[in-house]
Short mmCIF file of C-alpha atoms in Angstrom, two decimals:
data_model
loop_
_atom_site.label_atom_id
_atom_site.label_comp_id
_atom_site.label_asym_id
_atom_site.label_seq_id
_atom_site.Cartn_x
_atom_site.Cartn_y
_atom_site.Cartn_z
CA MET K 1 52.01 34.59 69.28
CA THR K 2 49.45 37.32 69.73
CA THR K 3 49.89 40.66 71.46
CA THR K 4 47.97 41.07 74.67
CA GLY K 5 46.40 44.31 75.89
CA GLU K 6 49.19 44.82 78.40
CA ASP K 7 51.79 44.49 75.65
CA ARG K 8 49.95 46.99 73.48
CA THR K 9 49.79 49.44 76.37
CA ALA K 10 53.49 49.00 77.00
CA ALA K 11 54.14 49.54 73.27
CA HIS K 12 52.69 53.10 73.44
CA ALA K 13 55.88 54.96 72.56
CA GLY K 14 54.61 58.02 70.68
CA PRO K 15 54.44 61.60 71.95
CA TRP K 16 51.38 62.95 73.78
CA TRP K 17 48.23 61.16 72.57
CA TRP K 18 49.86 59.39 69.61
CA ALA K 19 50.57 55.69 69.93
CA ARG K 20 53.45 55.77 67.43
CA TRP K 21 55.83 58.39 66.09
CA ARG K 22 54.69 57.50 62.58
CA SER K 23 51.12 58.55 63.43
CA ALA K 24 52.37 61.81 64.91
CA ALA K 25 54.44 62.55 61.80
CA LEU K 26 51.44 61.87 59.55
CA ASP K 27 49.15 64.17 61.54
CA VAL K 28 51.75 66.93 61.63
CA SER K 29 52.16 66.67 57.86
CA LEU K 30 48.40 66.77 57.26
CA ALA K 31 48.04 69.73 59.62
CA ALA K 32 50.83 71.59 57.80
CA VAL K 33 49.19 70.99 54.41
CA SER K 34 45.80 72.02 55.81
CA ALA K 35 47.25 75.18 57.35
CA ALA K 36 48.91 76.07 54.03
CA GLU K 37 45.65 75.44 52.15
CA CYS K 38 43.54 77.50 54.56
CA GLY K 39 46.17 80.24 54.63
CA ALA K 40 46.09 80.46 50.83
CA GLU K 41 42.30 80.46 50.86
CA GLY K 42 42.41 83.22 53.47
CA LEU K 43 43.49 85.72 50.79
CA PRO K 44 40.19 85.79 48.85
CA PHE K 45 38.31 85.47 52.14
CA ALA K 46 40.01 88.64 53.46
CA ARG K 47 39.17 90.54 50.27
CA ASP K 48 35.54 89.39 50.30
CA ALA K 49 35.12 90.06 54.04
CA GLY K 50 36.87 93.42 53.91
CA ILE K 51 39.47 92.58 56.55
CA PRO K 52 43.24 92.96 56.35
CA VAL K 53 44.94 90.22 54.33
CA PRO K 54 47.36 89.21 57.14
CA VAL K 55 44.40 88.69 59.44
CA GLY K 56 42.64 86.50 56.88
CA VAL K 57 45.82 84.46 56.27
CA LEU K 58 46.46 84.07 60.02
CA PHE K 59 42.87 83.01 60.53
CA GLY K 60 43.22 80.38 57.78
CA VAL K 61 46.53 79.06 59.19
CA LEU K 62 45.10 78.75 62.70
CA ALA K 63 41.92 77.08 61.46
CA GLY K 64 43.83 74.61 59.28
CA SER K 65 46.19 73.71 62.13
CA VAL K 66 43.24 72.29 64.09
CA LEU K 67 43.63 69.13 62.00
CA LEU K 68 46.56 68.25 64.27
CA LEU K 69 44.00 67.24 66.93
CA ARG K 70 42.01 64.87 64.73
CA ARG K 71 42.90 61.71 66.72
CA LYS K 72 42.34 63.38 70.11
CA TRP K 73 39.18 65.41 69.38
CA PRO K 74 37.67 64.42 66.00
CA ILE K 75 34.34 66.09 66.83
CA ALA K 76 36.06 69.45 67.37
CA VAL K 77 37.92 69.14 64.05
CA VAL K 78 34.67 68.46 62.15
CA LEU K 79 32.89 71.35 63.88
CA VAL K 80 35.71 73.76 62.94
CA ALA K 81 35.60 72.47 59.35
CA ILE K 82 31.84 73.08 59.22
CA ALA K 83 32.28 76.53 60.75
CA ILE K 84 34.80 77.69 58.12
CA THR K 85 32.86 76.18 55.19
CA PRO K 86 31.16 79.55 54.39
CA ALA K 87 34.65 81.04 53.99
CA GLN K 88 35.35 78.39 51.34
CA MET K 89 38.37 77.04 53.15
CA GLY K 90 39.29 73.81 55.00
CA PHE K 91 38.33 71.24 52.33
CA LEU K 92 41.20 68.90 53.31
CA MET K 93 40.38 69.35 56.97
CA GLY K 94 36.73 68.54 56.31
CA VAL K 95 37.49 65.37 54.36
CA VAL K 96 40.11 64.07 56.82
CA GLY K 97 38.01 65.10 59.81
CA LEU K 98 34.94 63.22 58.56
CA TYR K 99 37.06 60.13 57.86
CA THR K 100 38.56 60.24 61.37
CA LEU K 101 35.16 60.84 62.94
CA ALA K 102 33.59 57.86 61.14
CA ALA K 103 36.52 55.58 62.01
CA ALA K 104 36.49 56.56 65.69
CA GLU K 105 34.61 54.56 68.34
CA LEU K 106 31.81 57.09 68.74
CA PRO K 107 28.03 56.66 68.83
CA ARG K 108 26.50 56.42 65.38
CA ARG K 109 24.05 59.24 66.09
CA ILE K 110 26.94 61.68 66.57
CA ILE K 111 28.60 60.57 63.35
CA VAL K 112 25.33 60.85 61.39
CA ALA K 113 24.50 64.26 62.88
CA LEU K 114 27.91 65.81 62.12
CA ALA K 115 28.04 64.23 58.66
CA GLY K 116 24.57 65.61 57.93
CA MET K 117 25.62 69.07 59.11
CA SER K 118 28.69 68.97 56.87
CA LEU K 119 26.58 67.74 53.93
CA VAL K 120 23.99 70.50 54.35
CA GLY K 121 26.62 73.20 54.94
CA THR K 122 28.63 72.22 51.86
CA ALA K 123 25.46 72.03 49.73
CA ILE K 124 24.30 75.52 50.84
CA VAL K 125 27.70 77.14 50.32
CA THR K 126 28.10 75.49 46.91
CA PHE K 127 24.58 76.53 45.86
CA VAL K 128 25.19 80.17 46.85
CA ARG K 129 28.60 80.25 45.18
CA VAL K 130 27.31 78.80 41.90
CA ARG K 131 24.37 81.25 41.85
CA GLN K 132 26.75 84.18 42.38
CA ASP K 133 28.95 82.99 39.54
CA MET K 134 25.93 82.63 37.26
CA ALA K 135 24.67 86.08 38.27
CA ARG K 136 28.06 87.58 37.33
CA GLY K 137 28.01 85.74 34.03
CA ASP K 138 30.91 83.46 34.79
CA LEU K 139 28.62 80.46 34.18
CA THR K 140 26.00 80.39 31.42
CA LEU K 141 24.34 77.05 32.24
CA GLY K 142 20.65 76.60 33.05
CA ASP K 143 18.98 76.79 36.43
CA TRP K 144 19.23 73.01 36.80
CA PHE K 145 22.99 73.31 37.33
CA GLU K 146 22.73 75.04 40.72
CA PRO K 147 21.06 72.17 42.64
CA PHE K 148 23.03 69.59 40.64
CA ALA K 149 26.37 71.21 41.50
CA SER K 150 25.48 71.68 45.16
CA ILE K 151 24.25 68.10 45.61
CA THR K 152 27.13 66.42 43.76
CA THR K 153 29.77 68.58 45.47
CA SER K 154 28.37 68.02 48.96
CA LEU K 155 28.00 64.28 48.38
CA GLY K 156 31.50 64.06 46.86
CA LEU K 157 33.10 65.82 49.85
CA THR K 158 31.05 64.01 52.52
CA ALA K 159 30.02 60.49 51.50
CA PRO K 160 33.42 58.97 50.47
CA PRO K 161 35.33 59.90 53.65
CA VAL K 162 32.41 58.86 55.88
CA LEU K 163 31.97 55.48 54.15
CA LEU K 164 35.70 54.83 54.12
CA GLY K 165 35.96 55.77 57.79
CA LEU K 166 33.07 53.45 58.71
CA TYR K 167 34.73 50.59 56.83
CA VAL K 168 38.15 51.17 58.41
CA GLY K 169 36.61 51.53 61.88
CA ALA K 170 34.61 48.31 61.51
CA ARG K 171 37.67 46.47 60.26
CA ARG K 172 39.76 47.83 63.12
CA ARG K 173 37.16 46.74 65.69
CA LEU K 174 36.95 43.32 64.05
CA MET K 175 40.71 42.89 64.23
CA GLU K 176 40.65 44.03 67.85
CA SER K 177 37.95 41.50 68.73
CA LEU K 178 39.86 38.75 66.94
CA ARG K 179 43.01 39.74 68.80
CA GLU K 180 41.19 39.70 72.12
CA ARG K 181 39.67 36.34 71.29
CA ALA K 182 43.11 34.99 70.42
CA ASP K 183 44.42 36.35 73.73
CA SER K 184 41.61 34.67 75.66
CA LEU K 185 42.19 31.41 73.79
CA GLU K 186 45.88 31.60 74.57
CA ARG K 187 45.12 32.13 78.24
CA GLU K 188 42.67 29.22 78.19
CA LEU K 189 45.25 27.01 76.52
CA GLN K 190 47.82 27.99 79.11
CA LEU K 191 45.34 27.23 81.89
CA LEU K 192 44.51 23.87 80.32
CA ALA K 193 48.21 23.08 80.03
CA GLU K 194 48.71 23.93 83.70
CA ARG K 195 45.76 21.75 84.66
CA ALA K 196 47.09 18.94 82.49
CA GLU K 197 50.45 19.25 84.24
CA GLU K 198 48.71 19.14 87.61
CA ARG K 199 46.77 16.04 86.57
CA ALA K 200 49.98 14.44 85.31
CA GLU K 201 51.69 15.21 88.63
CA TRP K 202 48.72 13.77 90.51
CA ALA K 203 48.79 10.66 88.29
CA ARG K 204 52.50 10.24 88.94
CA GLY K 205 51.89 10.47 92.68
CA GLU K 206 49.07 7.93 92.46
CA GLU K 207 51.29 5.62 90.43
CA ARG K 208 54.10 5.91 92.96
CA THR K 209 51.64 5.10 95.75
CA ARG K 210 50.30 2.09 93.85
CA ILE K 211 53.78 0.78 93.11
CA ALA K 212 54.82 1.22 96.73
CA ARG K 213 51.68 -0.61 97.86
CA ASP K 214 52.27 -3.50 95.47
CA MET K 215 55.92 -3.73 96.44
CA HIS K 216 54.90 -3.81 100.08
CA ASP K 217 52.36 -6.57 99.44
CA VAL K 218 54.85 -8.70 97.54
CA VAL K 219 57.91 -8.19 99.68
CA ALA K 220 56.39 -7.96 103.15
CA HIS K 221 54.47 -11.23 103.03
CA ARG K 222 57.11 -13.34 101.32
CA VAL K 223 60.01 -11.99 103.31
CA SER K 224 58.07 -12.23 106.58
CA LEU K 225 57.45 -15.93 105.94
CA MET K 226 61.08 -16.39 104.96
CA VAL K 227 62.21 -14.77 108.22
CA VAL K 228 59.83 -16.94 110.25
CA HIS K 229 61.04 -20.10 108.50
CA ALA K 230 64.66 -19.03 108.91
CA ALA K 231 64.11 -18.55 112.66
CA ALA K 232 62.45 -21.96 112.89
CA LEU K 233 65.24 -23.44 110.82
CA GLN K 234 67.78 -22.02 113.24
CA ALA K 235 65.87 -23.51 116.19
CA VAL K 236 65.49 -27.06 114.81
CA ALA K 237 68.65 -27.34 112.74
CA ARG K 238 70.34 -29.62 115.24
CA LYS K 239 67.31 -31.29 116.82
CA ASP K 240 65.37 -32.28 113.68
CA PRO K 241 67.50 -32.20 110.50
CA GLU K 242 64.63 -33.39 108.30
CA LYS K 243 62.36 -30.52 109.41
CA ALA K 244 65.26 -28.14 108.89
CA VAL K 245 65.59 -29.38 105.30
CA ARG K 246 61.87 -28.86 104.70
CA ASN K 247 62.05 -25.33 106.14
CA ALA K 248 65.06 -24.53 104.00
CA ALA K 249 63.18 -25.72 100.91
CA LEU K 250 60.20 -23.55 101.85
CA VAL K 251 62.49 -20.54 102.30
CA GLY K 252 63.94 -21.15 98.85
CA ASP K 253 60.52 -21.50 97.24
CA MET K 254 59.24 -18.30 98.85
CA GLY K 255 62.36 -16.42 97.83
CA ARG K 256 61.93 -17.56 94.23
CA GLN K 257 58.26 -16.54 94.28
CA ALA K 258 59.15 -13.13 95.66
CA LEU K 259 61.81 -12.64 93.00
CA THR K 260 59.37 -13.70 90.26
CA GLU K 261 56.75 -11.18 91.37
CA LEU K 262 59.36 -8.45 91.72
CA ARG K 263 60.65 -9.17 88.20
CA GLU K 264 57.10 -8.86 86.85
CA MET K 265 56.66 -5.46 88.53
CA LEU K 266 60.03 -4.19 87.36
CA GLY K 267 59.26 -5.42 83.85
CA VAL K 268 56.08 -3.31 83.79
CA LEU K 269 58.02 -0.28 85.05
CA ARG K 270 60.78 -0.72 82.46
CA SER K 271 58.22 -1.01 79.66
CA GLY K 272 57.13 2.58 80.36
CA ASP K 273 60.66 3.96 80.84
CA GLY K 274 61.01 5.43 77.39
CA ALA K 275 57.73 7.31 77.68
CA VAL K 276 58.34 9.03 81.02
CA ARG K 277 62.09 9.43 81.22
CA ALA K 278 62.37 13.15 80.52
CA PRO K 279 60.00 15.38 82.50
CA ALA K 280 59.87 17.99 79.74
CA PRO K 281 56.88 20.30 79.29
CA VAL K 282 54.15 18.48 77.37
CA PRO K 283 52.39 20.38 74.56
CA LEU K 284 48.66 20.67 74.98
CA ALA K 285 48.01 18.80 71.75
CA ALA K 286 49.83 15.75 73.18
CA VAL K 287 47.71 15.57 76.33
CA GLY K 288 45.03 13.44 74.68
CA VAL K 289 47.64 11.16 73.09
CA ALA K 290 49.40 10.75 76.42
CA ALA K 291 46.11 9.98 78.16
CA ALA K 292 45.24 7.37 75.53
CA ALA K 293 48.69 5.82 75.84
CA ALA K 294 48.37 5.69 79.61
CA ALA K 295 44.97 4.03 79.32
CA SER K 296 46.40 1.52 76.85
CA ARG K 297 49.28 0.74 79.18
CA ALA K 298 46.90 0.31 82.09
CA ALA K 299 44.72 -2.03 80.05
CA ALA K 300 47.80 -3.95 78.95
CA GLU K 301 49.00 -4.26 82.54
CA ASP K 302 45.58 -5.50 83.67
CA GLY K 303 45.44 -8.04 80.89
CA VAL K 304 49.03 -9.33 81.03
CA GLY K 305 49.95 -9.21 84.67
CA GLU K 306 46.76 -10.73 86.09
CA GLY K 307 48.05 -10.91 89.66
CA PRO K 308 46.70 -13.11 92.45
CA CYS K 309 43.08 -14.19 92.72
CA LEU K 310 40.81 -15.80 95.31
CA SER K 311 41.49 -19.30 93.99
CA GLU K 312 45.03 -18.97 95.37
CA LEU K 313 43.88 -18.38 98.95
CA ASP K 314 44.37 -22.07 99.82
CA GLU K 315 47.99 -21.87 98.73
CA LEU K 316 48.48 -18.60 100.67
CA ILE K 317 47.02 -20.10 103.85
CA GLY K 318 49.06 -23.26 103.31
CA GLN K 319 52.25 -21.20 103.28
CA SER K 320 51.31 -19.59 106.59
CA ALA K 321 50.42 -22.99 108.03
CA ALA K 322 53.78 -24.33 106.91
CA ALA K 323 55.40 -21.49 108.86
CA GLY K 324 53.77 -22.73 112.04
CA MET K 325 50.59 -20.64 112.10
CA VAL K 326 47.31 -22.31 112.95
CA VAL K 327 44.88 -21.00 110.35
CA ASP K 328 41.20 -21.86 110.03
CA LEU K 329 39.54 -20.97 106.69
CA SER K 330 35.75 -20.83 106.35
CA VAL K 331 33.84 -19.88 103.20
CA GLU K 332 30.16 -18.88 103.07
CA GLY K 333 27.98 -18.61 100.02
CA VAL K 334 28.44 -19.86 96.49
CA GLU K 335 31.91 -19.29 95.09
CA ARG K 336 31.98 -17.35 91.83
CA SER K 337 34.37 -15.24 89.83
CA TYR K 338 34.64 -11.48 90.32
CA ALA K 339 36.30 -8.65 88.51
CA GLN K 340 40.05 -8.98 88.43
CA GLU K 341 40.62 -5.90 90.59
CA VAL K 342 38.12 -7.13 93.19
CA GLU K 343 39.77 -10.55 93.48
CA ARG K 344 43.24 -9.04 93.62
CA THR K 345 42.23 -6.60 96.37
CA ALA K 346 40.50 -9.34 98.42
CA TYR K 347 43.59 -11.54 98.11
CA ARG K 348 45.91 -8.71 99.14
CA VAL K 349 43.79 -7.89 102.20
CA VAL K 350 44.01 -11.49 103.43
CA GLN K 351 47.70 -11.65 102.57
CA GLU K 352 48.57 -8.47 104.43
CA ALA K 353 46.46 -9.50 107.44
CA LEU K 354 48.31 -12.83 107.68
CA THR K 355 51.60 -10.98 107.31
CA ASN K 356 50.68 -8.77 110.27
CA VAL K 357 49.87 -11.88 112.31
CA HIS K 358 53.32 -13.24 111.50
CA LYS K 359 54.88 -9.94 112.54
CA HIS K 360 52.96 -9.13 115.70
CA ALA K 361 51.22 -12.30 116.90
CA ALA K 362 53.24 -15.27 115.67
CA GLY K 363 51.85 -18.48 117.10
CA ALA K 364 48.34 -17.10 117.62
CA LYS K 365 45.43 -19.01 116.15
CA THR K 366 43.97 -17.19 113.16
CA TYR K 367 40.54 -17.36 111.55
CA VAL K 368 40.01 -16.41 107.92
CA ARG K 369 36.38 -15.98 106.87
CA LEU K 370 35.24 -15.34 103.33
CA ALA K 371 31.58 -14.61 102.46
CA HIS K 372 30.20 -14.51 98.90
CA ARG K 373 27.08 -12.36 98.91
CA ARG K 374 24.73 -11.22 96.18
CA SER K 375 26.36 -7.87 95.40
CA GLU K 376 29.52 -7.91 97.49
CA ILE K 377 32.28 -10.02 98.90
CA ALA K 378 33.30 -9.83 102.56
CA MET K 379 36.44 -11.06 104.25
CA GLN K 380 37.65 -11.10 107.84
CA VAL K 381 40.98 -12.14 109.34
CA GLU K 382 40.97 -12.40 113.12
CA ASN K 383 43.75 -13.72 115.38
CA GLY K 384 43.76 -14.49 119.03
CA PRO K 385 46.20 -13.08 121.56
CA PRO K 386 49.83 -13.99 120.86
CA PRO K 387 51.79 -16.28 123.19
CA GLU K 388 54.00 -14.64 125.76
CA LEU K 389 57.17 -15.63 123.90
CA SER K 390 56.27 -15.19 120.27
CA SER K 391 58.45 -16.17 117.38
CA ALA K 392 58.01 -12.68 116.04
CA SER K 393 60.23 -11.39 118.75
CA VAL K 394 62.65 -14.23 118.09
CA ALA K 395 62.66 -13.57 114.35
CA GLY K 396 62.93 -9.80 114.83
CA LEU K 397 60.39 -8.84 112.13
CA PRO K 398 60.27 -5.07 111.50
CA SER K 399 57.04 -3.16 110.88
CA GLY K 400 56.77 -0.19 108.55
CA GLY K 401 53.26 0.79 109.60
CA ASN K 402 51.96 0.94 106.01
CA GLY K 403 50.13 -2.39 105.78
CA LEU K 404 46.79 -1.28 107.19
CA LEU K 405 46.97 2.00 105.26
CA GLY K 406 47.58 0.16 102.00
CA MET K 407 44.68 -2.23 102.64
CA ARG K 408 42.34 0.66 103.40
CA GLU K 409 43.38 2.51 100.25
CA ARG K 410 42.78 -0.55 98.09
CA VAL K 411 39.34 -1.26 99.50
CA VAL K 412 38.14 2.35 99.54
CA ALA K 413 39.32 2.83 95.95
CA LEU K 414 36.80 0.14 94.91
CA GLY K 415 33.98 1.73 96.92
CA GLY K 416 34.25 -0.73 99.81
CA VAL K 417 34.46 -0.48 103.58
CA PHE K 418 37.52 -1.36 105.65
CA VAL K 419 37.62 -1.72 109.45
CA SER K 420 40.50 -2.89 111.64
CA GLY K 421 41.23 -2.86 115.33
CA PRO K 422 41.95 -4.95 118.44
CA THR K 423 39.43 -7.43 119.80
CA ASP K 424 38.16 -7.79 123.38
CA ALA K 425 40.10 -11.04 123.73
CA GLY K 426 43.42 -9.31 123.08
CA GLY K 427 43.76 -10.21 119.42
CA PHE K 428 43.32 -8.20 116.25
CA ARG K 429 40.63 -8.19 113.55
CA VAL K 430 40.71 -6.97 109.96
CA SER K 431 37.39 -6.76 108.08
CA ALA K 432 36.63 -5.58 104.54
CA VAL K 433 33.57 -5.51 102.31
CA ILE K 434 34.05 -4.91 98.58
CA PRO K 435 31.22 -4.35 96.06
CA ALA K 436 31.12 -7.19 93.53
CA VAL K 437 30.15 -4.88 90.66
#
């Protein structure tokens, strides 16, 4: 788990401008050592400058204490170190100040300018000091030693801290960019996980809608016919026992068919129980696996549970005719096979339309038209006005109001067009056109 920028800001627990107490303790220690060094070097400076010794020592202590501000104002620390270079004091402050300046997030031109000033100042002071020593006889080397000593000393006190500071600053910025990239990746992963959860919730809602639609198609039609046959059975039980026996057999057959279809649906649902039982948070890495599993299940369902097709329309219309409905079926065009989903949807539209006739216009003459066209299949179920005393009222068939909605959803999902509404003659018409491809 990475640390975000907000967490790093909240973790600022040091005093004043320090981020940590450890950094403050280090700077205080360096400032104390620098003040002691400059104070000690203030003794010869006071003698050479002809000022009182306490003044020279105090000046050195104050100058060395500036190192305490190296993290806040590194430019000021380097400028003070350059300024006291002629007094031959502040070597520690110069080295640490240059390192801090190079490691800070400052423009390169400022770093180069101040480092050049420190290099030139150190070289000049060293050159003058060596010449004075040679003039007094303290050094007996040749003239070549003066430039050599000044160049090597200035480079030794300037180049290492600057190069080290540049390296540390680049590494720090690299780590910061990697941390920020990790933070952005973490946020993107969290966003993707939220989107995956939203898609999963949407898929669950779509699956619930599909299951409810299929349950409605299976139960509503079969049970509606069973209720109609039961009402007819009650009416003719005493007058025509043979017809009552036939109706009772039809009721039993339809009940068995309804139970068979319900068992198939419940079997499909139970097969996915173990995969969706616990609604626990899904890791992002499992989203692709879950999607592949869902696609495999969908393919398995399409291949195993084929469902009804257009070839079963004759049987469907025969069941309605056996329940007392007058149904006229007409087919136009050359019959051919379609995609499984197209045939299932066309069958369900006709089935639900006949179920609505049983519910709301029992006894009305019904026309079922099926047209096979080049790139689409069209179907229409139209019934005339119901008789004044319909068997629907006698049977007491309820209506949930979801049949037309389910048909429209099925057809529109395949890119088709669905239209339904009353006719001028007082009946009702359901029309649908489904693309064949």
